[in-house]
Coordinates of C-alpha atoms in Angstrom, one line a residue:
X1 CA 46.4 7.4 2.0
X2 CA 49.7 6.4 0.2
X3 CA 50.9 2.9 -0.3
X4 CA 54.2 3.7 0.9
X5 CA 55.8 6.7 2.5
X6 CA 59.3 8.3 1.9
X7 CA 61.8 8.7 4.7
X8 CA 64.3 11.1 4.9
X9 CA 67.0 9.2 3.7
X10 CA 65.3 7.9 0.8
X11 CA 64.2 4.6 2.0
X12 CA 60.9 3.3 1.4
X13 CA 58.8 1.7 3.8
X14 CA 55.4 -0.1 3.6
X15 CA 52.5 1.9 5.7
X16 CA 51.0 0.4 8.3
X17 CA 47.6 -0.3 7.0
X18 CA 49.5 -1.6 3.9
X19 CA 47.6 -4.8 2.8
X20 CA 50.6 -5.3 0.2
X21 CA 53.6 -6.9 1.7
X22 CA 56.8 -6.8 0.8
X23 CA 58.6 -9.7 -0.6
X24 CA 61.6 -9.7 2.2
X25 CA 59.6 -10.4 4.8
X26 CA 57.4 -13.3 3.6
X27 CA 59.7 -15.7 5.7
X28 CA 59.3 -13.8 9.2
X29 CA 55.4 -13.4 8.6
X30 CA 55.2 -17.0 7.6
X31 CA 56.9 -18.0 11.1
X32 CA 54.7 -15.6 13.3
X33 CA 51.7 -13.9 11.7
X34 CA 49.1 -16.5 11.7
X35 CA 50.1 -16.0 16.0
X36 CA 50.0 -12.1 15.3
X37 CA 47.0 -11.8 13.5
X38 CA 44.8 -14.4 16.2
X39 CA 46.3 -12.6 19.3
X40 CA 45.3 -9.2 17.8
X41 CA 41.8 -10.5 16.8
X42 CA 41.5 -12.1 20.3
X43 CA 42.2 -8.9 22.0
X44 CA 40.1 -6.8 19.6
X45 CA 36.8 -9.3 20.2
X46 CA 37.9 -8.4 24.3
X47 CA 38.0 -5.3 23.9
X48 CA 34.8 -5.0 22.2
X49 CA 33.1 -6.7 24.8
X50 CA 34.3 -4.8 27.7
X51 CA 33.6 -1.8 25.6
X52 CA 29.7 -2.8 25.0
X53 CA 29.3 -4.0 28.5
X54 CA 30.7 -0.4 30.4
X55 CA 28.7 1.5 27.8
X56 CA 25.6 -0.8 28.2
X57 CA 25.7 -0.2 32.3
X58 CA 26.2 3.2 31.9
X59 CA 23.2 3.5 29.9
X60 CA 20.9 1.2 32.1
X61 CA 21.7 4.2 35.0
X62 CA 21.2 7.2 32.6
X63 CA 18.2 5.7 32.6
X64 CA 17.3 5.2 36.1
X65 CA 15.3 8.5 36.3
X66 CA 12.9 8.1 33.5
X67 CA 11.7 5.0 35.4
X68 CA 10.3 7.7 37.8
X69 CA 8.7 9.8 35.1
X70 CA 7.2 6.1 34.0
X71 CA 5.7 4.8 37.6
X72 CA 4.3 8.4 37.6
X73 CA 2.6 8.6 34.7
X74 CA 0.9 4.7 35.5
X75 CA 0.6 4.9 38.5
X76 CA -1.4 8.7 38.8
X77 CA -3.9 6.9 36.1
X78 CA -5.2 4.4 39.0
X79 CA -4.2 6.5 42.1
X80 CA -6.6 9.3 40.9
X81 CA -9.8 7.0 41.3
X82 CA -8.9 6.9 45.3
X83 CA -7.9 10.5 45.2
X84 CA -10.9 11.4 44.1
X85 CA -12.5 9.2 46.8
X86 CA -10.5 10.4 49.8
X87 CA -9.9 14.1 48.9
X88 CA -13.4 14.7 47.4
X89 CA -11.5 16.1 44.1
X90 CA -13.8 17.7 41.4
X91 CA -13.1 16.8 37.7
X92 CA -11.3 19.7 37.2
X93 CA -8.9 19.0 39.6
X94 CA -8.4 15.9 38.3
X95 CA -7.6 17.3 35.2
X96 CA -4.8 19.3 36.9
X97 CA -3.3 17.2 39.2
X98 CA -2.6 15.1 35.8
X99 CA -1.5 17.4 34.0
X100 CA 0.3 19.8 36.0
X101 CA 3.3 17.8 36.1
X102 CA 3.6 17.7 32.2
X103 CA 3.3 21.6 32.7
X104 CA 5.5 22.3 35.1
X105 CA 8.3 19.6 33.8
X106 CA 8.9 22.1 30.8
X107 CA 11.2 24.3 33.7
X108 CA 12.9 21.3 34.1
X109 CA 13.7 21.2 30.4
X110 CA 14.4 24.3 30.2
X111 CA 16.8 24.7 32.9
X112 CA 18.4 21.0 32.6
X113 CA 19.8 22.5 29.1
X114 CA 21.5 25.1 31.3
X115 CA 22.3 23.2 34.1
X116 CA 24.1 20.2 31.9
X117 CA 26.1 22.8 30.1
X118 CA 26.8 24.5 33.6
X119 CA 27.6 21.2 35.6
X120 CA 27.8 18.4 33.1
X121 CA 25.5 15.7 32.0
X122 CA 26.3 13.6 35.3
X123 CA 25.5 15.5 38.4
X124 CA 22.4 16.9 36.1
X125 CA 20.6 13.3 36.6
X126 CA 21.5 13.5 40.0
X127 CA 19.8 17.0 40.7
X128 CA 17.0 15.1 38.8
X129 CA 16.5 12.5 41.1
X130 CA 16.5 14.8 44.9
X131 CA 14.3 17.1 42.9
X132 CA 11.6 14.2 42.1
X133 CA 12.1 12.0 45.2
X134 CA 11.4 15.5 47.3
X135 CA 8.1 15.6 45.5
X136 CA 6.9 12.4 45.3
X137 CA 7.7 12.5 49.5
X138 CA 5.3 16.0 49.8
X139 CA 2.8 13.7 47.5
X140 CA 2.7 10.9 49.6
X141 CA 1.7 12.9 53.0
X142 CA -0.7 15.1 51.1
X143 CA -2.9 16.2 53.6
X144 CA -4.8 18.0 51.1
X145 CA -5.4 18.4 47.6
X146 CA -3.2 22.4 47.6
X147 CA -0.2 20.0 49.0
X148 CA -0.7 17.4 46.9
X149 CA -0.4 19.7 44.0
X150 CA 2.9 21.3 45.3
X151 CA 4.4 17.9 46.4
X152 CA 3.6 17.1 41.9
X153 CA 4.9 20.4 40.8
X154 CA 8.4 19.5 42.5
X155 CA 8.1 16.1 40.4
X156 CA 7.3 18.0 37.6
X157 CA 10.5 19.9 37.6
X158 CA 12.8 16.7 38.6
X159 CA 11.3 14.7 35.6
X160 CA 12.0 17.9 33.3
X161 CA 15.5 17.7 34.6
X162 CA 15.7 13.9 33.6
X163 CA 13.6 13.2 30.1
X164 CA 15.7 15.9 28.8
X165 CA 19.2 14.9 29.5
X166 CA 19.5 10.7 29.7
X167 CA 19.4 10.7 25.8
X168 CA 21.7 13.1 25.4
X169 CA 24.2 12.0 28.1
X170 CA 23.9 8.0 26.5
X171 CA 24.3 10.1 22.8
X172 CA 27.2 11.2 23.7
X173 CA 29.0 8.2 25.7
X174 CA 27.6 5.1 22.5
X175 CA 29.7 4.1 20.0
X176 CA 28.0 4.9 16.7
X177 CA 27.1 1.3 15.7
X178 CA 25.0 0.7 18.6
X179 CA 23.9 4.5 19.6
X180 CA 20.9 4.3 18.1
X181 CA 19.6 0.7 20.5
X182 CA 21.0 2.4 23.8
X183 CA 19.6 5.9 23.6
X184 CA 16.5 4.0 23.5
X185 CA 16.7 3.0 27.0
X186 CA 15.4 5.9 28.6
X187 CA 11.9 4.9 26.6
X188 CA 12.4 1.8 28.1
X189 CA 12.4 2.6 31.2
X190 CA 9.7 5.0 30.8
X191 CA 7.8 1.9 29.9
X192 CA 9.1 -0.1 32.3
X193 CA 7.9 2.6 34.9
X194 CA 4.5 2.6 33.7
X195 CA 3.7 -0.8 33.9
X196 CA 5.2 -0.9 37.3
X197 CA 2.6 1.7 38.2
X198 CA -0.1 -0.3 36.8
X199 CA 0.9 -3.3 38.9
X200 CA 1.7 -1.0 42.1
X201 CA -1.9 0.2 40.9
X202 CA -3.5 -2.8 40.9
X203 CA -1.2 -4.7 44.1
X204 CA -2.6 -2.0 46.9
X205 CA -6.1 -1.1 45.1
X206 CA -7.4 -3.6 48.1
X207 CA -6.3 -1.1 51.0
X208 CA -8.7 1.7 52.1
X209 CA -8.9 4.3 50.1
X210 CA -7.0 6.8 52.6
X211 CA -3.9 5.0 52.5
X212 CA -4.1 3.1 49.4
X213 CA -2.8 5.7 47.0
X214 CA -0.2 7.1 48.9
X215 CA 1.7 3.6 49.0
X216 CA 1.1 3.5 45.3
X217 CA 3.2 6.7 45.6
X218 CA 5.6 6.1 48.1
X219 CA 6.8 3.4 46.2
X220 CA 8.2 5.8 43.4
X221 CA 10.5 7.0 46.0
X222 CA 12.8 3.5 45.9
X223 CA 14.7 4.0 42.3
X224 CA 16.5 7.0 44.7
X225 CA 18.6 4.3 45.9
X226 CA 20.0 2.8 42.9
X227 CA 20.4 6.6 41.6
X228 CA 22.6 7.4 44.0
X229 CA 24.7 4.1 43.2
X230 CA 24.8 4.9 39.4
X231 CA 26.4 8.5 39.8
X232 CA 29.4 6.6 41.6
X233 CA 29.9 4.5 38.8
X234 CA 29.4 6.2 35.3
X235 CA 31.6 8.9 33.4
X236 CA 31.0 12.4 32.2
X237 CA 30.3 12.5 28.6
X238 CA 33.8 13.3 26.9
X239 CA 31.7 15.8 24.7
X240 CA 31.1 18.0 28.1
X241 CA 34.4 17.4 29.1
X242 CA 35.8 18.7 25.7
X243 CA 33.6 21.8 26.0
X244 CA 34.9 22.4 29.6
X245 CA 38.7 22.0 27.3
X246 CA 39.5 18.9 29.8
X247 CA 40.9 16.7 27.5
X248 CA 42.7 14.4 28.8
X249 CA 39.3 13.2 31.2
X250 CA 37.6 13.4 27.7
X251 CA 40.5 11.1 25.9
X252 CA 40.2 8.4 28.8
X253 CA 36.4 8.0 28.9
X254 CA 36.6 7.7 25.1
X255 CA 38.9 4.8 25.4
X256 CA 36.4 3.3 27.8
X257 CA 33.6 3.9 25.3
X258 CA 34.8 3.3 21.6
X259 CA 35.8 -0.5 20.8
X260 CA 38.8 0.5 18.6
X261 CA 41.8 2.4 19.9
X262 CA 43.0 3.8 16.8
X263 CA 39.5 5.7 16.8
X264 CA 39.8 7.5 19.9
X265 CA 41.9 10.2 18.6
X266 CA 40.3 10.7 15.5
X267 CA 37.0 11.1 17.7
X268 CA 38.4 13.6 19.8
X269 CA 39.7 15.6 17.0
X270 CA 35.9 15.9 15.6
X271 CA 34.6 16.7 19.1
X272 CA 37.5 19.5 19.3
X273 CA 36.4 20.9 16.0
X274 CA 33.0 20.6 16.3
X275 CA 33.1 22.1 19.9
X276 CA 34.4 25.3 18.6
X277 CA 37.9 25.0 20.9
X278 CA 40.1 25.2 17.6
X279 CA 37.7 28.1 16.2
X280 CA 37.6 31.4 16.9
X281 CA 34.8 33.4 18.8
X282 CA 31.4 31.9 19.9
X283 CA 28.1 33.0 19.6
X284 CA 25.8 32.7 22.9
X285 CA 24.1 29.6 22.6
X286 CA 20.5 30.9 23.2
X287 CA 21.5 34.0 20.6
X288 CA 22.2 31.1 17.8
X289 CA 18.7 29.3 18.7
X290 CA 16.9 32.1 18.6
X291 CA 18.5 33.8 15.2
X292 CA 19.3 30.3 13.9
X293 CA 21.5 29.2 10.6
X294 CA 19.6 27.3 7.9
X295 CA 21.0 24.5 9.1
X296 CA 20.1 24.5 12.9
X297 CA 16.6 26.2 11.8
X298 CA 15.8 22.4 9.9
X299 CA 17.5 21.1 13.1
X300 CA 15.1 22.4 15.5
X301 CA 11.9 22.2 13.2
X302 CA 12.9 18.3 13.2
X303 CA 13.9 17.9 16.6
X304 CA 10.6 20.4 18.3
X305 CA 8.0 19.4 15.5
X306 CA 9.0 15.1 16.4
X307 CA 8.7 16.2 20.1
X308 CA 5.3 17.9 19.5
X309 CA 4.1 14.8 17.2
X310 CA 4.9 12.3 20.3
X311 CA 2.1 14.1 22.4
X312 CA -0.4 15.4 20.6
X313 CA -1.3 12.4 19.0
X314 CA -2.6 11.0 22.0
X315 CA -0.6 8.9 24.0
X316 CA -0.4 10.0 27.6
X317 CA -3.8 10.6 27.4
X318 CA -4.4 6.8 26.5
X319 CA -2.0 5.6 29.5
X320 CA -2.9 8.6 31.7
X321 CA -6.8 7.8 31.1
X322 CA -7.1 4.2 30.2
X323 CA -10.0 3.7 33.1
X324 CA -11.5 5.9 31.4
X325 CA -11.2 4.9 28.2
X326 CA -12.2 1.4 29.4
X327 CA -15.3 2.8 31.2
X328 CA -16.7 4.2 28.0
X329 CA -16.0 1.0 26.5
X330 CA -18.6 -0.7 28.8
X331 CA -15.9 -1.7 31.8
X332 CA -17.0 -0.9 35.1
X333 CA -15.4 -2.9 37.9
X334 CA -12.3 -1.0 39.1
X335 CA -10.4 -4.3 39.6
X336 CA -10.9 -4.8 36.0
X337 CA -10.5 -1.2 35.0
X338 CA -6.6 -1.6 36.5
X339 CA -6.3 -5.7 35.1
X340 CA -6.7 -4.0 31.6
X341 CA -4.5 -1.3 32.1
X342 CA -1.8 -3.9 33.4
X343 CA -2.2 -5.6 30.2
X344 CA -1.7 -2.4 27.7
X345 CA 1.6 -1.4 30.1
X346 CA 2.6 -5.1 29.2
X347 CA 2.3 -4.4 25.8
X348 CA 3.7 -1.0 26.0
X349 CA 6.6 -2.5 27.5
X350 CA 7.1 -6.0 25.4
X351 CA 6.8 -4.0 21.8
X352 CA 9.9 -1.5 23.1
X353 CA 12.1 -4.3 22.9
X354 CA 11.4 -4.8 19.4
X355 CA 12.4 -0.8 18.5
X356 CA 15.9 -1.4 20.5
X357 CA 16.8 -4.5 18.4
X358 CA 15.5 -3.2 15.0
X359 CA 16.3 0.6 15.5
X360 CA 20.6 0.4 14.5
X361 CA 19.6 -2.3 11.6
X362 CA 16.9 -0.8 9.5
X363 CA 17.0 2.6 10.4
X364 CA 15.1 5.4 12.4
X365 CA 12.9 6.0 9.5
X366 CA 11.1 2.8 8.4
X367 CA 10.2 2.6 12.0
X368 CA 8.8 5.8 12.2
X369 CA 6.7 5.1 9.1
X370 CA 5.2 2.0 10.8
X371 CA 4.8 3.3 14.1
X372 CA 3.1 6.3 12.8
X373 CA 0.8 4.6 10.1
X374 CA -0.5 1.7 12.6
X375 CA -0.7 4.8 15.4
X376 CA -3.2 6.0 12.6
X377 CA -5.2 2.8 12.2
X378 CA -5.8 2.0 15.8
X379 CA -6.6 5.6 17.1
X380 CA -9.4 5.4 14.4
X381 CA -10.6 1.7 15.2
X382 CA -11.1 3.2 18.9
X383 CA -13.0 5.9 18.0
X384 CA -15.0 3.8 16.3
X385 CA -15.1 1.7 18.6
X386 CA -16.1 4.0 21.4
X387 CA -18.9 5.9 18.5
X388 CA -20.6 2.8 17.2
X389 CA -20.3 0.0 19.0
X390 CA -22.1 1.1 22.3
X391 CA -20.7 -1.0 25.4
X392 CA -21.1 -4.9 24.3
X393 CA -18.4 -7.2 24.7
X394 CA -17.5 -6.7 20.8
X395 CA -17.0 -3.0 21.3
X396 CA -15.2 -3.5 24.9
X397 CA -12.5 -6.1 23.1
X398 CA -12.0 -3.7 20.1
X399 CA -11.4 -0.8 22.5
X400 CA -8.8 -3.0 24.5
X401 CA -7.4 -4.2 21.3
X402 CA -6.9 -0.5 20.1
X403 CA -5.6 0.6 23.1
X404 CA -3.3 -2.4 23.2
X405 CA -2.1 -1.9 19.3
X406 CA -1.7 2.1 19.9
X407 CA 0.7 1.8 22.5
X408 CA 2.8 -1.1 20.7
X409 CA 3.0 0.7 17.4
X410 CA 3.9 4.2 19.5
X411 CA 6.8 1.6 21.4
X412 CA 7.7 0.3 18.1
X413 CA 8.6 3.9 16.6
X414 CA 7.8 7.4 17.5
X415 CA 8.4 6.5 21.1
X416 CA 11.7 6.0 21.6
X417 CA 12.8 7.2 17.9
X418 CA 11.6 10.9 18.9
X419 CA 14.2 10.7 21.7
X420 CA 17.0 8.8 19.4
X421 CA 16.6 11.7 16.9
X422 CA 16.4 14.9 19.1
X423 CA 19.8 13.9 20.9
X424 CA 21.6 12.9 17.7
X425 CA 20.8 16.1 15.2
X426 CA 22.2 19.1 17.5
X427 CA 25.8 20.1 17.0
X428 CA 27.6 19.9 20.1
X429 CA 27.7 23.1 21.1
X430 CA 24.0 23.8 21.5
X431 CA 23.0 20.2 22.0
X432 CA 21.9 20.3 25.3
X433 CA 20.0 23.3 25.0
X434 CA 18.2 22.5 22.1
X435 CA 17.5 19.3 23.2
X436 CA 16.1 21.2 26.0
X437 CA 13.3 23.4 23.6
X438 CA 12.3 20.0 22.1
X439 CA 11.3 18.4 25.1
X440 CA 10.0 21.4 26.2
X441 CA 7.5 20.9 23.3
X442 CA 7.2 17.5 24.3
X443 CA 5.7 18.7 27.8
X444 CA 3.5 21.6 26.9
X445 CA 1.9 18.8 24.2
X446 CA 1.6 16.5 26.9
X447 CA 0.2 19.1 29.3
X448 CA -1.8 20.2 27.4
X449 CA -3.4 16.7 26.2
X450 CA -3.7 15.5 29.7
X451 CA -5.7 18.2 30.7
X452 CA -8.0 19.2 28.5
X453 CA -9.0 15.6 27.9
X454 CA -11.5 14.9 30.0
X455 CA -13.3 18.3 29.5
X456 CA -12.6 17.3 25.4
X457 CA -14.5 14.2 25.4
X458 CA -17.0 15.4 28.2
X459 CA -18.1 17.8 24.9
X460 CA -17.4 15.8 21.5
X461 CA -17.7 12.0 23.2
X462 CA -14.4 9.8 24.2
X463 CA -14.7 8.0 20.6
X464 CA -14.7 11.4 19.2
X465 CA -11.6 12.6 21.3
X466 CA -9.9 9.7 19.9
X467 CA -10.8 10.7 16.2
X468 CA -8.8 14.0 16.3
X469 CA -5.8 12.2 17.2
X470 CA -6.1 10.0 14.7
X471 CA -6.1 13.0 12.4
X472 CA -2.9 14.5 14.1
X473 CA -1.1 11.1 13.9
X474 CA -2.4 10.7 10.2
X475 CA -0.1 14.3 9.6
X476 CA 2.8 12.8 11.7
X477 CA 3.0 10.4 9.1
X478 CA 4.0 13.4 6.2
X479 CA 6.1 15.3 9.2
X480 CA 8.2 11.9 9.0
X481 CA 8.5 11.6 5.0
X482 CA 9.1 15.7 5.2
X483 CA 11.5 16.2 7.8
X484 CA 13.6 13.4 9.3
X485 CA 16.6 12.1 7.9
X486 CA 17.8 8.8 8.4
X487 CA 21.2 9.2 10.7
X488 CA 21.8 5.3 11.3
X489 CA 25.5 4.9 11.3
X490 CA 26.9 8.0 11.0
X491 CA 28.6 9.7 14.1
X492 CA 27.0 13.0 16.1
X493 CA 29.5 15.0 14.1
X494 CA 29.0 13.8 11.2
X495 CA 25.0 14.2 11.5
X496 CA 24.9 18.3 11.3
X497 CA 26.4 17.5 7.8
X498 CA 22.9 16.2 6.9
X499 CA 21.2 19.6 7.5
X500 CA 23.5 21.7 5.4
X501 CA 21.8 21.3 2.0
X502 CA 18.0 20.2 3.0
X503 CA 18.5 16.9 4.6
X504 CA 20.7 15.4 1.6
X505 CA 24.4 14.3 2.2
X506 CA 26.9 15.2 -0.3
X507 CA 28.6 12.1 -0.9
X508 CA 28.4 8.7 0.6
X509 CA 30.8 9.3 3.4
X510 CA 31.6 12.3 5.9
X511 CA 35.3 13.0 6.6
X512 CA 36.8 14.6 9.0
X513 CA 37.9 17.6 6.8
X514 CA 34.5 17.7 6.1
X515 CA 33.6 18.3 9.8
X516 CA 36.6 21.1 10.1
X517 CA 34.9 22.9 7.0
X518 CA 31.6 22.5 8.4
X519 CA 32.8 24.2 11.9
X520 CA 34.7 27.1 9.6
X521 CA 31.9 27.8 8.0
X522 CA 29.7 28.4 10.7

């Protein structure tokens, strides 16, 4: 950008941005631009509050639904022991009612890629929501096991609809220097969820057993209430808005959303461009995932293989299973079994806290290394634990101590990361979508780990169960070095650039003629 700029009759004047000043007007900036410069500074800092508080709120509701996916998962893990009492359940029911809903939440997935294209990322969380709360109602006055099992298919679906699109909804509202803490939230909440299972778990574990569980699950229904408060209060992403070519709505939630005014255009412009409106024809999204560029084929082997490396290294089935876990450890009082799984959904919870404040200043990649290495240790110390130790107090408080250090290293990196990087890597234009695929990988893992584990360590041993994932986290930890790029501060646009020539950025900065070429190109 020039220094100056010439006007049409020949006059010079000093740009804007000039840091030079001219000598002429030393005497009027001496009088007022100390008072210029505070009162723009002032409002700036104002601005940048009320910026960071809207898009902090906004992202606390985005969230609301992955609380219910959270109470689910912790609170099915201590509801199933008084299932099994009341409903006479065999083992391999068990095994499905578990992990049915992992299962079934992949048509969720699927069709909240669709559905968020279709109606926008908004109303999308709020089909989310009647979808679950209708199930977890069916659940809760289960009659029988066959009605129980529709009541968590209907869940199923409602928390496909939600895990899949908070972290692209809060991906595409964040300004870039914080996106990476607040897309985080929805793991939080997840967390948050599961330890309030735990406690629900443990609070009505007292009541008979007939009535018992079904207030641990009635108690899911409540977040409905403060769902249906959110959707009054929070924006559609401007990114949908662009791709529906309403501007204007986009332009005003961006002012709402980015701390500096002079960036609002600029961001639109890159959204415009990278939404294909200034471009010519458009392939069909699932016709360009399923024949993909170079580019979006490294895209979606990050974004599925990360989702895939979430699950199968163990992790719902330690918080799904704990009581179990803890009964092979030597455990046996069920008001003990649940005590310990309160304490590994406190830690589950405390460590995610540390991933929010760390993620947007060292990166999504050291974390990832250190979640995925310590994953690795403590999946092999319980194994070993479980294998050699028999069930003395030295082997039950290395088993607790595993369990406890797996879940904090998982909420330290690969839990909420894995989300952070699926919504950031898509172009806009298939984001939602593809997003979609990877958490439908994320669900059939999970599915698939929550129910064949039982009948896996029924035929190898718990300890030995916990050995193989030790072995699949051990080959996260060269998925990591091998396939994710670091994408702390740069913006969603700019991220497809990093897929263009293996992973590597040409350059130290992406501009926005470098977007516009990118979207020719394509």
């Amino acid at each position: 950008m020039g220094l100056v700029s010439v006007q049409e009759n020949g006059n010079t004047e000093v740009g804007v941005n000039n840091k030079y000043r001219r000598m002429d007007s030393q005497t009027n900036d001496d009088d007022f631009g100390d008072d210029y410069d505070a009162s723009q500074h002032h409002h700036q800092m104002e601005r940048r509050r009320t910026t960071r508080k809207f898009v902090f709120a906004c992202s606390v509701f985005a969230s609301l639904n992955n609380v219910l996916l959270g109470y689910d998962v912790g609170v099915m893990s201590g509801a199933i022991l008084f299932i099994q009492e009341d409903l006479n359940i065999t083992e391999v029911q068990e095994e499905l009612l578990v992990g049915i809903l992992s299962v079934v939440s992949l048509l969720g997935s699927l069709g909240g890629g669709r559905t968020s294209d279709a109606i926008g990322r908004k109303w999308t969380m709020g089909l989310a929501a009647i979808v679950f709360q209708a199930g977890a109602a069916i659940m809760t006055l289960a009659p029988s096991f066959e009605v129980l099992m529709i009541g968590r298919i209907l869940a199923g679906v409602g928390i496909g609809f939600g895990v899949m699109i908070a972290p692209v909804y809060i991906a595409e509202i964040s300004p870039t220097i914080i996106r990476g803490s607040l897309t985080s939230f929805p793991e939080i909440f997840i967390n948050l969820g599961i330890l309030l299972g735990y406690v629900s778990n443990y609070t009505f574990s007292g009541l008979p057993a007939h009535t018992n569980w079904r207030i641990m699950l009635a108690v899911g229904i409540l977040p409905s209430v403060f769902i249906a408060f959110a959707l009054c209060i929070i924006p559609e992403s401007p990114r949908w808005l662009v791709m529906q070519n309403r501007v204007d709505e986009a332009r005003s939630v961006l002012l709402k959303t980015n701390e500096k005014e002079a960036e609002v255009e600029e961001r639109l412009a890159e959204i415009q461009l990278a939404a294909g409106l200034n471009n010519g024809e458009e392939k069909a999204v699932w016709r360009e995932l399923l024949n993909p560029s170079p580019a979006l084929c490294r895209m979606l082997i990050t974004g599925f293989g990360i989702q895939c490396f979430q699950q199968i290294t163990g992790i719902d089935a330690t918080v799904y299973y704990s009581p179990e876990i803890f009964k092979s450890a030597g455990i046996t009082d069920n008001t003990k079994l649940l005590a310990a799984t309160v304490a590994v959904g406190v830690t589950k919870t405390a460590f995610i806290l540390i991933a929010i404040l760390l993620i947007d200043k060292v990166g999504r990649k050291p974390l990832l290394y250190v979640s995925t290495i310590g994953m690795t240790m403590c999946l092999f110390s319980l194994g070993a634990a479980l294998s050699f130790f028999g069930q003395g107090s030295f082997g039950i408080a290395l088993a607790i101590l595993s369990v406890c250090g797996n879940v904090a290293f998982f909420s330290v990196g690969m839990g909420p990361v894995c989300w952070v990087v699926t919504s950031e890597i898509f172009p806009l234009r298939v984001r939602a979508q593809a997003s979609a695929l990877g958490a439908v990988g994320n669900r059939v893992c999970s599915g698939f780990v929550a129910m064949s584990f039982l009948s896996v360590s029924r035929a190898i041993t718990v300890g030995g169960t916990f050995f193989i994932f030790s072995a699949f986290s051990a080959l996260s930890v060269a998925f990591v070095y091998k396939f994710i790029p670091e994408t702390k501060g740069k913006s969603l646009e700019e991220i497809e650039l990093l897929f263009q020539d293996g992973y590597e950025l040409q350059g130290s900065e992406v501009q926005l003629g470098d977007v516009e070429h990118l979207v020719q190109k394509e």
